[in-house]
Short mmCIF file of C-alpha atoms in Angstrom, two decimals:
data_model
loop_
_atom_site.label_atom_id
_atom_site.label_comp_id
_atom_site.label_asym_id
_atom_site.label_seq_id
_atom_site.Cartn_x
_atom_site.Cartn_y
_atom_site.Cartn_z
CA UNK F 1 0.00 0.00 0.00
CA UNK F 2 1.39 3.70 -0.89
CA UNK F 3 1.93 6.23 1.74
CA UNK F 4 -0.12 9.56 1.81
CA UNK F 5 1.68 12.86 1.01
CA UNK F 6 0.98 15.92 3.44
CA UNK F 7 0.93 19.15 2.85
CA UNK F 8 1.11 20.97 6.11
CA UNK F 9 0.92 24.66 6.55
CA UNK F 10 2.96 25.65 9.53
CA UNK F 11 1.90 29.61 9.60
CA UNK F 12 4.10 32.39 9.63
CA UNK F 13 6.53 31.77 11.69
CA UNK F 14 5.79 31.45 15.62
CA UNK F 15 5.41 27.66 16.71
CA UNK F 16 2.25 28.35 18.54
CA UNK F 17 0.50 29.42 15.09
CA UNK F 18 0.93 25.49 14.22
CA UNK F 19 -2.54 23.91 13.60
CA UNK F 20 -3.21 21.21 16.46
CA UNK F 21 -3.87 18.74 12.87
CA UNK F 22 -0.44 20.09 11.84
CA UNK F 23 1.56 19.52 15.07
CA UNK F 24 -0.35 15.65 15.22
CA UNK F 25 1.06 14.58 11.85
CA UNK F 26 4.64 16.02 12.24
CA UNK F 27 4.12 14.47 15.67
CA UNK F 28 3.85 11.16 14.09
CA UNK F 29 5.99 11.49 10.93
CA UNK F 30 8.74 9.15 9.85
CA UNK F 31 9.80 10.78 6.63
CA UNK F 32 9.96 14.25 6.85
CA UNK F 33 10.61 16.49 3.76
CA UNK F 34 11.56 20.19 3.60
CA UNK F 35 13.01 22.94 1.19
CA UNK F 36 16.17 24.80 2.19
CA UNK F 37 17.37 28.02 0.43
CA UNK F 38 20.61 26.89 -1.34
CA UNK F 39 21.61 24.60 1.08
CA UNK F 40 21.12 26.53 3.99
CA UNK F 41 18.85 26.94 6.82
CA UNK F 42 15.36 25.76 6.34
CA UNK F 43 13.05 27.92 8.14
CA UNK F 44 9.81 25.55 7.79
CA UNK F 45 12.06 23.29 9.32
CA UNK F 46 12.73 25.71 12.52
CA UNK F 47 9.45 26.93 12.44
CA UNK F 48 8.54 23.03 13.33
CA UNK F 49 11.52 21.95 15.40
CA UNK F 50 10.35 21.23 18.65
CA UNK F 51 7.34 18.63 16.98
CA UNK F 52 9.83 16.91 15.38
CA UNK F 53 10.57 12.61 16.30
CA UNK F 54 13.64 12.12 17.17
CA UNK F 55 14.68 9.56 14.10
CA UNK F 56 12.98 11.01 11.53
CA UNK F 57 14.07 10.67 8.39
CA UNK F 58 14.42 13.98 6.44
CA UNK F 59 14.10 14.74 3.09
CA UNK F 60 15.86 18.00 2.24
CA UNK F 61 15.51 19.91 -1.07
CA UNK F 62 18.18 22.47 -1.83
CA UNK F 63 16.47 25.10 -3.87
CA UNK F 64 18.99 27.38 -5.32
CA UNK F 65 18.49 31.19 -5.16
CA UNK F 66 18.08 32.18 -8.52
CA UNK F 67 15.28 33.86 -10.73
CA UNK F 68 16.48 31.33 -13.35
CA UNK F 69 14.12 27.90 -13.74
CA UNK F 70 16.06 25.12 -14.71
CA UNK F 71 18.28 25.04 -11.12
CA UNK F 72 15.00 25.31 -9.44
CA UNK F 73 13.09 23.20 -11.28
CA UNK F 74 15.94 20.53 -11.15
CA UNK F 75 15.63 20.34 -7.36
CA UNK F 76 12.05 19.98 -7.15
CA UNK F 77 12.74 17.12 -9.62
CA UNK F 78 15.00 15.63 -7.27
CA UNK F 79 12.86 16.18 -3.85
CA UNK F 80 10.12 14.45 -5.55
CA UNK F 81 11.58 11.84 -6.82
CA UNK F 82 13.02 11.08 -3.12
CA UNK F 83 9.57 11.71 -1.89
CA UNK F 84 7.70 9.14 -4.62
CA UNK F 85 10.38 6.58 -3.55
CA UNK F 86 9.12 6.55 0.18
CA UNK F 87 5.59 6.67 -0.99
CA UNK F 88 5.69 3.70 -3.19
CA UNK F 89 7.63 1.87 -0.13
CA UNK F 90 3.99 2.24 2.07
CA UNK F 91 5.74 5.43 3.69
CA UNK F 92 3.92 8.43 4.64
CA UNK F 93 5.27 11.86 4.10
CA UNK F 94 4.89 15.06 5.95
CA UNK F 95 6.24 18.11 4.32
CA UNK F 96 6.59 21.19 5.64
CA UNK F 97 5.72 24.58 4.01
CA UNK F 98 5.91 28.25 5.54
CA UNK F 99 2.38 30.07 6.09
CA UNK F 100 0.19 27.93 3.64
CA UNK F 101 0.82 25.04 1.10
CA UNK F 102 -1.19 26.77 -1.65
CA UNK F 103 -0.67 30.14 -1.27
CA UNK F 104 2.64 31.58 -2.60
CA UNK F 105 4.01 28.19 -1.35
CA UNK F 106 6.69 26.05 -2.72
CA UNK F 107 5.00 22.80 -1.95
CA UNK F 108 3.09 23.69 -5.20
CA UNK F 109 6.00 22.58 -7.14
CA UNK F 110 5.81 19.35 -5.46
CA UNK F 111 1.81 19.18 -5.70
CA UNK F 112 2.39 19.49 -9.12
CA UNK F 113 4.74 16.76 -9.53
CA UNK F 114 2.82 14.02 -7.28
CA UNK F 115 -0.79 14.78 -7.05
CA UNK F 116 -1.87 12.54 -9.96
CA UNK F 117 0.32 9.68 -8.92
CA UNK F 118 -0.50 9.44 -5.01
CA UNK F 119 -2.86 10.62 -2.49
CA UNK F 120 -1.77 13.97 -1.09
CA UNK F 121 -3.41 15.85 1.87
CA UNK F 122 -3.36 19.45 2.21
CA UNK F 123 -3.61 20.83 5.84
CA UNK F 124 -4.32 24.70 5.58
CA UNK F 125 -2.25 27.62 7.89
CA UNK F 126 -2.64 30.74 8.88
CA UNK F 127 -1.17 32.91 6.10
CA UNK F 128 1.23 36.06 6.68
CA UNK F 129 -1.91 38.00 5.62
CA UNK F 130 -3.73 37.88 8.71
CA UNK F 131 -0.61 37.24 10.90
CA UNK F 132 0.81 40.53 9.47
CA UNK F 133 -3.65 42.26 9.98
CA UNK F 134 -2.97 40.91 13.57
CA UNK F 135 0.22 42.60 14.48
CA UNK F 136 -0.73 45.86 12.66
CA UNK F 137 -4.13 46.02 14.60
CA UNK F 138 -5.60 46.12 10.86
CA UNK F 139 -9.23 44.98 10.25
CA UNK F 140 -8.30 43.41 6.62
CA UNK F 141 -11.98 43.47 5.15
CA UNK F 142 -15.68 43.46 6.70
CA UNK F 143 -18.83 43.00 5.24
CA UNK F 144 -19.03 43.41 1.32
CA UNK F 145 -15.09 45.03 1.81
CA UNK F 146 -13.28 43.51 -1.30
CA UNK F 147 -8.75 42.38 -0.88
CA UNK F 148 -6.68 42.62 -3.16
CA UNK F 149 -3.09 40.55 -2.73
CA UNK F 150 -0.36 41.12 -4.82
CA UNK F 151 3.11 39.99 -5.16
CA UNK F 152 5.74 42.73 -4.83
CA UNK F 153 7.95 41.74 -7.77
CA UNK F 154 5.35 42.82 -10.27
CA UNK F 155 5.58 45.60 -12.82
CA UNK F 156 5.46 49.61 -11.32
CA UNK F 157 2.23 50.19 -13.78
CA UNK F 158 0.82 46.97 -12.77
CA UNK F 159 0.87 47.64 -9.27
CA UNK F 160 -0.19 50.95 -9.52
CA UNK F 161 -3.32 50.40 -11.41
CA UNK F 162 -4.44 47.24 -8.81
CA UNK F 163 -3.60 49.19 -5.71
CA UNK F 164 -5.62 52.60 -7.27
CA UNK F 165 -8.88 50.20 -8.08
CA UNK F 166 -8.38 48.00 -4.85
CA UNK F 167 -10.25 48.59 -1.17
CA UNK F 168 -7.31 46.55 1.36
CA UNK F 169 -4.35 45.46 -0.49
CA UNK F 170 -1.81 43.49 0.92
CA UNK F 171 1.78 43.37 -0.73
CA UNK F 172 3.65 40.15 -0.52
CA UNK F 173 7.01 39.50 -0.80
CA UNK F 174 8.60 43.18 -0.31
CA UNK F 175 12.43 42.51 -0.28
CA UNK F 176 13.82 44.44 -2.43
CA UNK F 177 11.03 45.78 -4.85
CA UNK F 178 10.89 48.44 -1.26
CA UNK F 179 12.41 51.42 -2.86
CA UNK F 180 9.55 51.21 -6.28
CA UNK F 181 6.26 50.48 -3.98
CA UNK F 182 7.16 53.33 -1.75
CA UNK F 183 7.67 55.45 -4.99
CA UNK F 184 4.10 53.88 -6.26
CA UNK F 185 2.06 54.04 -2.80
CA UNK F 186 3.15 57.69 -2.94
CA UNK F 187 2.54 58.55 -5.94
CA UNK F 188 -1.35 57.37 -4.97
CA UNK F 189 -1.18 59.40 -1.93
CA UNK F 190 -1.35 56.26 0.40
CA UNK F 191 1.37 56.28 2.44
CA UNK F 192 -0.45 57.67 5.07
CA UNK F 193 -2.81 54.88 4.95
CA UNK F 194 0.01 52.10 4.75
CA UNK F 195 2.03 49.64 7.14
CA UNK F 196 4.95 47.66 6.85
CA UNK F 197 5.24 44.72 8.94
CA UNK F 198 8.30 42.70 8.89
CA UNK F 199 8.97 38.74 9.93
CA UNK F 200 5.28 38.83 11.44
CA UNK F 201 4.92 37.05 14.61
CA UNK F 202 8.97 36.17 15.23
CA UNK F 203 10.46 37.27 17.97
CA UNK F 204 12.56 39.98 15.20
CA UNK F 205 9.04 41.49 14.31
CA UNK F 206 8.66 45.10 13.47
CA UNK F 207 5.58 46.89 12.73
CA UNK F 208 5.92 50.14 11.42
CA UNK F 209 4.09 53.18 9.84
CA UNK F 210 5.69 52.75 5.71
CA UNK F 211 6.91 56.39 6.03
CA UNK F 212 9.52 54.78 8.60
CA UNK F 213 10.46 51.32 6.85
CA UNK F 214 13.76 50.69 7.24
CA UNK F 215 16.12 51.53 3.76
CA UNK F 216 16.41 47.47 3.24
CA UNK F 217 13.31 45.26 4.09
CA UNK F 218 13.95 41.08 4.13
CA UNK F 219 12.05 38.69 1.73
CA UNK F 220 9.27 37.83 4.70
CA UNK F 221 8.57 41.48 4.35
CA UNK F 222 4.91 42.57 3.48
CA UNK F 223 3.02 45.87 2.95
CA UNK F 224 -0.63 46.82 3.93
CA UNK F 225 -2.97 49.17 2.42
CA UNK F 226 -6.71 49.88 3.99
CA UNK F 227 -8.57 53.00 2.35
CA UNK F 228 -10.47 53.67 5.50
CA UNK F 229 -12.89 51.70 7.77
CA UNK F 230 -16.03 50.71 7.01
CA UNK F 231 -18.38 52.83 8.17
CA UNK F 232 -20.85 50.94 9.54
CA UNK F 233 -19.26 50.12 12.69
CA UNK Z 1 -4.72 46.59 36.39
CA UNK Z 2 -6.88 45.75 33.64
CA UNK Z 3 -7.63 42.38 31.73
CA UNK Z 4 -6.67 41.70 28.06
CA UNK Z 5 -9.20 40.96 25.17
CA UNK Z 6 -8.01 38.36 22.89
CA UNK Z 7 -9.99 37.93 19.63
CA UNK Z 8 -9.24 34.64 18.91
CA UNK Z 9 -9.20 32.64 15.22
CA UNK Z 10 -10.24 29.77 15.34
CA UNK Z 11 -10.18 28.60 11.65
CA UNK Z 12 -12.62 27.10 9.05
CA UNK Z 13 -14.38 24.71 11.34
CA UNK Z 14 -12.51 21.55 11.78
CA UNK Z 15 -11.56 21.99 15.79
CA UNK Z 16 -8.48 20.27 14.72
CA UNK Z 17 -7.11 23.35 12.72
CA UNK Z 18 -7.20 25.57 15.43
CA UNK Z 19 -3.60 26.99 16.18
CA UNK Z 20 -2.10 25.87 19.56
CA UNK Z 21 -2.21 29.40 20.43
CA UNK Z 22 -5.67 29.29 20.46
CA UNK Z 23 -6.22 25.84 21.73
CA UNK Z 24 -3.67 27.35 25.04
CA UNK Z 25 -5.83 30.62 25.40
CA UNK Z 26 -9.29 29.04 25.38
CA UNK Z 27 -8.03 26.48 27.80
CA UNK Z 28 -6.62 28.95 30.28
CA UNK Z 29 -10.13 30.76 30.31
CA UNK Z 30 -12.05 32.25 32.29
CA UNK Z 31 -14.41 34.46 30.59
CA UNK Z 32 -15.28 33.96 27.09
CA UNK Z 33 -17.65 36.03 24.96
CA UNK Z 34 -18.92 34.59 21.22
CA UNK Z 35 -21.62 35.98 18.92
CA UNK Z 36 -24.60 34.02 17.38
CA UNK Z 37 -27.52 34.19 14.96
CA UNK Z 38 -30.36 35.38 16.26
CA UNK Z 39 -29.79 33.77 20.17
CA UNK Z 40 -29.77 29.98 18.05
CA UNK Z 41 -26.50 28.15 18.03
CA UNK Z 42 -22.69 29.76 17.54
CA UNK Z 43 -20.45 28.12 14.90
CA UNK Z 44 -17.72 29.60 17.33
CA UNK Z 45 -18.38 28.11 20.25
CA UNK Z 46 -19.50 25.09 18.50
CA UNK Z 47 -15.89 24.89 16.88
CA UNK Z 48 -13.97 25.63 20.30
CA UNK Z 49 -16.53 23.45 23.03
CA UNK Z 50 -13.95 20.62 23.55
CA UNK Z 51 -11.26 23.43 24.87
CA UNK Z 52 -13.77 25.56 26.97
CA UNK Z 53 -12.90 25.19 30.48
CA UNK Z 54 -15.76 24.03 32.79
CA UNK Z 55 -16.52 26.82 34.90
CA UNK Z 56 -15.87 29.49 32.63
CA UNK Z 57 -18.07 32.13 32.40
CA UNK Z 58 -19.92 32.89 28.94
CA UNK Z 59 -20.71 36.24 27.14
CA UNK Z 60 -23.20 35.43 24.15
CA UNK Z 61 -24.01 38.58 22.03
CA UNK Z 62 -27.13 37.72 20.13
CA UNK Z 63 -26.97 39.28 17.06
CA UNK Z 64 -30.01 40.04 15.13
CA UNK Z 65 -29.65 38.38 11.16
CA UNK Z 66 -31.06 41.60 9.23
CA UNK Z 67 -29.46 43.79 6.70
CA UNK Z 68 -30.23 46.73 8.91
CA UNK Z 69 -27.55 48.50 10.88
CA UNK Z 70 -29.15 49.26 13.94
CA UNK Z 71 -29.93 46.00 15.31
CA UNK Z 72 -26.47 44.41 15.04
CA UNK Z 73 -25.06 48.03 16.39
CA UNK Z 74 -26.93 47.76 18.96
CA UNK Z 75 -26.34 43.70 20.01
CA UNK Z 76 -22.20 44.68 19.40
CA UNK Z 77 -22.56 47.96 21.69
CA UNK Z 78 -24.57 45.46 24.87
CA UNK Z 79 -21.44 43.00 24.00
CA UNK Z 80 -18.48 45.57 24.04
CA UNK Z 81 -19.82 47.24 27.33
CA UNK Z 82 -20.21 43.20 29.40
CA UNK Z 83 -16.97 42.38 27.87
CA UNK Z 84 -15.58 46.21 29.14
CA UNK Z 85 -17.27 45.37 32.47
CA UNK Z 86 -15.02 42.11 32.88
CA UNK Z 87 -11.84 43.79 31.48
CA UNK Z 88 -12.32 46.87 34.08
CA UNK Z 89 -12.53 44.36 36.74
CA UNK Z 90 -9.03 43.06 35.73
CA UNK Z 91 -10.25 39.60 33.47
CA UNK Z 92 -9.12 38.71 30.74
CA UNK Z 93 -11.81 37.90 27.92
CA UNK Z 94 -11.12 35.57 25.11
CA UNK Z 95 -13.53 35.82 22.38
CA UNK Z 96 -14.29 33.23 20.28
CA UNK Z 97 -14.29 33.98 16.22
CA UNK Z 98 -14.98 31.55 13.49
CA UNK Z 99 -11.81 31.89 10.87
CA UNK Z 100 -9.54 34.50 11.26
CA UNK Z 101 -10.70 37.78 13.48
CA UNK Z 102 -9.92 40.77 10.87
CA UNK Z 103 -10.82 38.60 7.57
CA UNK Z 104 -14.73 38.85 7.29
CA UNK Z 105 -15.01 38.49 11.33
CA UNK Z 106 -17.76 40.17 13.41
CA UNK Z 107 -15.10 40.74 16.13
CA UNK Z 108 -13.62 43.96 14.00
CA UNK Z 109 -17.09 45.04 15.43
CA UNK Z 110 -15.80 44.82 19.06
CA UNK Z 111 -12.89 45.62 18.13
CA UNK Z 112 -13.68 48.86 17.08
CA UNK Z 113 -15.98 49.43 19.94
CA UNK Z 114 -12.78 48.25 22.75
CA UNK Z 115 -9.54 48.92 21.22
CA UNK Z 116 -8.72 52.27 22.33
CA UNK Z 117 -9.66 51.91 25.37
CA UNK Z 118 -8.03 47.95 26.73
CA UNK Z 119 -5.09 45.97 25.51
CA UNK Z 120 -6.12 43.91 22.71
CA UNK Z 121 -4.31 41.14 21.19
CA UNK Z 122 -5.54 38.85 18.23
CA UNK Z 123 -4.39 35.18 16.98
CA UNK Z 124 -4.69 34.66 13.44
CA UNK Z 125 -6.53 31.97 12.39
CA UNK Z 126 -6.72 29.72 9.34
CA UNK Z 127 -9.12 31.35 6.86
CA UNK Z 128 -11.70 29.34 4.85
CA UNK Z 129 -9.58 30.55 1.70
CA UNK Z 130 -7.02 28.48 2.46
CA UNK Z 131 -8.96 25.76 4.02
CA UNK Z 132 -11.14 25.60 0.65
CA UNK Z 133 -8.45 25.84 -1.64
CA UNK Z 134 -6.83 22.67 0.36
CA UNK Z 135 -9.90 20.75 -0.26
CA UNK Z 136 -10.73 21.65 -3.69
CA UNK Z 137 -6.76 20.99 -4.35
CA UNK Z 138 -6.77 23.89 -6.24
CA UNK Z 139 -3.24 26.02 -5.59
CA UNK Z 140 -4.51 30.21 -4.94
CA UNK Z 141 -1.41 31.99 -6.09
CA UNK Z 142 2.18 30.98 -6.80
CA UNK Z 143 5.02 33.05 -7.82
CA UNK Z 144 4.26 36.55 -9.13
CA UNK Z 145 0.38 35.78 -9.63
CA UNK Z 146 -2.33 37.88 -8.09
CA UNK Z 147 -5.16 36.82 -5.42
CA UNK Z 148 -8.76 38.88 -5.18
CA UNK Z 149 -10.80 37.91 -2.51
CA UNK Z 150 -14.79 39.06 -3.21
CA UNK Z 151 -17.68 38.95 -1.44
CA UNK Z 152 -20.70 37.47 -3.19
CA UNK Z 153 -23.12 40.29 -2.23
CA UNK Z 154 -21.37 42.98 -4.89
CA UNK Z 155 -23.54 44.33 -7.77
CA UNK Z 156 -23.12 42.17 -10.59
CA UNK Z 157 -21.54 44.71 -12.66
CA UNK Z 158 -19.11 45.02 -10.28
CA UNK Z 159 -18.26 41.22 -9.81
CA UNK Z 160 -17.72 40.85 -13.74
CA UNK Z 161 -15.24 43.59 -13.95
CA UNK Z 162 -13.12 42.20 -10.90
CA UNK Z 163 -13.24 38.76 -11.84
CA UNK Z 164 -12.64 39.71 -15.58
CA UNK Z 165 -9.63 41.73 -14.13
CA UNK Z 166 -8.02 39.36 -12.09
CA UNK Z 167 -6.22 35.90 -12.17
CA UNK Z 168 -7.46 33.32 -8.80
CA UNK Z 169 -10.33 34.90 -7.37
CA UNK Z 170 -12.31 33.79 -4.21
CA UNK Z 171 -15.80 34.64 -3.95
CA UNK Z 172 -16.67 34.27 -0.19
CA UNK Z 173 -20.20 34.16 1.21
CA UNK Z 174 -22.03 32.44 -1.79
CA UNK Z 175 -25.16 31.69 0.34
CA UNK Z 176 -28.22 33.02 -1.69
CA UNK Z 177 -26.12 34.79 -4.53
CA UNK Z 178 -25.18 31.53 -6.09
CA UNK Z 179 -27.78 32.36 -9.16
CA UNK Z 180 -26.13 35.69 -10.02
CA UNK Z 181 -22.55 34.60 -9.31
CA UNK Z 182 -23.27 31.57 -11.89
CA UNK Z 183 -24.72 33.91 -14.42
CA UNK Z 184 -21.44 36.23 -13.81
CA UNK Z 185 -18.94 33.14 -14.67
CA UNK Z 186 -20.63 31.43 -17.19
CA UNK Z 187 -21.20 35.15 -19.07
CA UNK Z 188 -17.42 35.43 -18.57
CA UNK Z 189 -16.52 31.97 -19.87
CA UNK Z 190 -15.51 31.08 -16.72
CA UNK Z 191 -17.53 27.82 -15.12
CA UNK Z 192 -15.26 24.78 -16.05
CA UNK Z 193 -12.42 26.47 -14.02
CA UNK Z 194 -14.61 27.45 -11.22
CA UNK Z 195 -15.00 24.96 -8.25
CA UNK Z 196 -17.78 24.98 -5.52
CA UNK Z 197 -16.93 24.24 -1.68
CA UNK Z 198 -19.40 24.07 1.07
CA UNK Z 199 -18.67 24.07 4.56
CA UNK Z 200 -14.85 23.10 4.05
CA UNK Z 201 -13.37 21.06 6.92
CA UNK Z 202 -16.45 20.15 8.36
CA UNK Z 203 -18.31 16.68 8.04
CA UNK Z 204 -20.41 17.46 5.82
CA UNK Z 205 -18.63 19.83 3.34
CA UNK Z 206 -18.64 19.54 -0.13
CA UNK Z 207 -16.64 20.03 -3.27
CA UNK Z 208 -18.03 19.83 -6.63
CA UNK Z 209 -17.42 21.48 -9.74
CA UNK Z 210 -19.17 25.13 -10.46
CA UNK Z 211 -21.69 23.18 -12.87
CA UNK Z 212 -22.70 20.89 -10.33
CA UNK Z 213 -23.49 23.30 -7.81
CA UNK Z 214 -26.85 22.31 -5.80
CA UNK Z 215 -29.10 25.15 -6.27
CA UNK Z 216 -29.40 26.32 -2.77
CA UNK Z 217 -26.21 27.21 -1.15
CA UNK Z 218 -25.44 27.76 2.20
CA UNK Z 219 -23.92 30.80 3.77
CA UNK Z 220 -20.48 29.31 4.49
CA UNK Z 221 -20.02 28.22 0.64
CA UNK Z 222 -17.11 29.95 -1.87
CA UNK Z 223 -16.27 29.82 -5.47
CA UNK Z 224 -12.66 29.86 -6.07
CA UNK Z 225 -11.96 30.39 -9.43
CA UNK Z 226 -8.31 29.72 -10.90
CA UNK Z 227 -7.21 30.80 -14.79
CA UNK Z 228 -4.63 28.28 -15.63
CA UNK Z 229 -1.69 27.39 -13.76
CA UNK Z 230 1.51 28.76 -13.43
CA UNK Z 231 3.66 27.46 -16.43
CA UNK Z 232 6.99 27.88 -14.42
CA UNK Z 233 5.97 24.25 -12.97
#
């Protein structure tokens, strides 16, 4: 009998924003599998640590920092190949992802690669979204309120016309794109309105009004946007 | 010295994806305040009832199911001033909130109401975005792709554009807009990509292709709608 693949979304970063389902199945894991960033730290991995069995077996996948595809692609190749190769052997696998599996998540790649061969469960997290709402103290949407999420890396026009047509928007992935969405959010007159939250929910958290965003902002970086509360309050 | 109000997450439904942040907060309890329908039953406290502590005292705030304002003002305004009361007298007050608190959650009601006033700290939850897109095993938004989360209610003019606009696109609160949202996707092209999830996480959720749809829809049902993958795969 084949092993199930898990998905498991270990939230954004604090061990307590583990799902109890999550924390069970790592709990109770054999084969573990996780991405690292070029052979480095993983943080999925740290984020899950403390849940981990002592003899576990772990499956690491060294994705390679690059904007190129063939590296990348190559490792996810290689991951789940390892990972098929447990699951035909009656193993079960739990891989870890930051935040959520499906959402800006690498296990994607992996989904991708297995989901028509074995049985794979996702288990959901709590995204940097509302982990990043939380810390900021920022209702994200109420009633008929529409969101708007958008990767940081896009195009200076592109953003500009989403954020412009867009109630709360939420910018992923700030890193480096920083110095262009300040020049965009202020070019709409928003910077008033926006917050940059950094590493939400790690001990290294900052929370701050945009207008005093540090020069250089880290990958796990994000930017909010409300246009005012809803009035019915 | 004052107690704290914690406006808790408690994800889609399934008590098993509440985070252990949560699961350690409602435990420790001893006052805990939760809305419902119309004085029936709360999905909240239905969701958390294997962590409340016996012995714990319970707030209910019966609000009123009506699109009129004053009603549910009023039910939020009784609720913020009991849960003030408790606060004032130095408890802390953990209140119970289906998904995540500032994502579509009646506790941006209180919060509004209590915030300036008392210490308030909120745990994300897992949203039903996540939780449906894990069931459906449909991926929201990898790489540089865009996410727009809508509530059914919108004019349909105003749902057509968006969705038109956009690439993944949640529709939350189906309920009794499921003709008109159908009408929208179909007039757009859109139905064989569009997937229908009731009540995801629970027993008796459901997961069926747009076209398949039963014709009544409950409240908690969504329409996630993806427009091809990402061909970086």
């Amino acid at each position: 009998m084949r092993g199930t693949l898990y998905g498991i979304g270990l939230g954004p970063g604090d061990p307590e924003l583990i799902t109890l389902k999550a924390a069970r199945l790592i709990e109770e894991a054999s084969v573990i599998a996780y991405p690292t960033l070029a052979g480095g730290d993983s943080f999925a991995r740290a984020i899950a640590q403390d849940l981990i069995p002592i003899g576990a077996r772990e499956i690491r996948m060294d994705v390679p920092m690059t904007t190129e595809r063939a590296p990348a692609q190559a490792a996810y190749d290689t991951g789940a190949a390892e990972i098929a190769t447990a699951l035909e052997a009656g193993e079960d696998v739990v891989c870890l992802c930051e935040g959520d599996p499906f959402f800006y998540g690498s296990f994607m790649y992996l989904h991708a690669r297995l989901a028509e061969k074995f049985t794979v469960e996702i288990i959901p997290g709590v995204t940097s979204v509302t982990a990043c709402a939380a810390r900021a103290a920022m209702p994200l949407a109420a009633r008929n309120e529409r969101l708007t999420v958008l990767p940081g890396p896009l195009p200076e026009d592109e953003l500009r016309s989403r954020i412009e047509g867009a109630e709360s928007v939420v910018i992923m992935k700030v890193g480096r794109h920083l110095p262009k969405l300040r020049a965009v959010i202020d070019g709409l007159g928003l910077t008033d309105q926006a917050t940059y939250v950094e590493r939400a929910s790690l001990p290294e958290e900052r929370v701050l009004p945009l207008a005093q965003a540090p020069e250089k902002a880290p990958y796990f970086s994000m930017i909010l946007i409300t246009k005012g509360a809803d009035p019915w309050l």
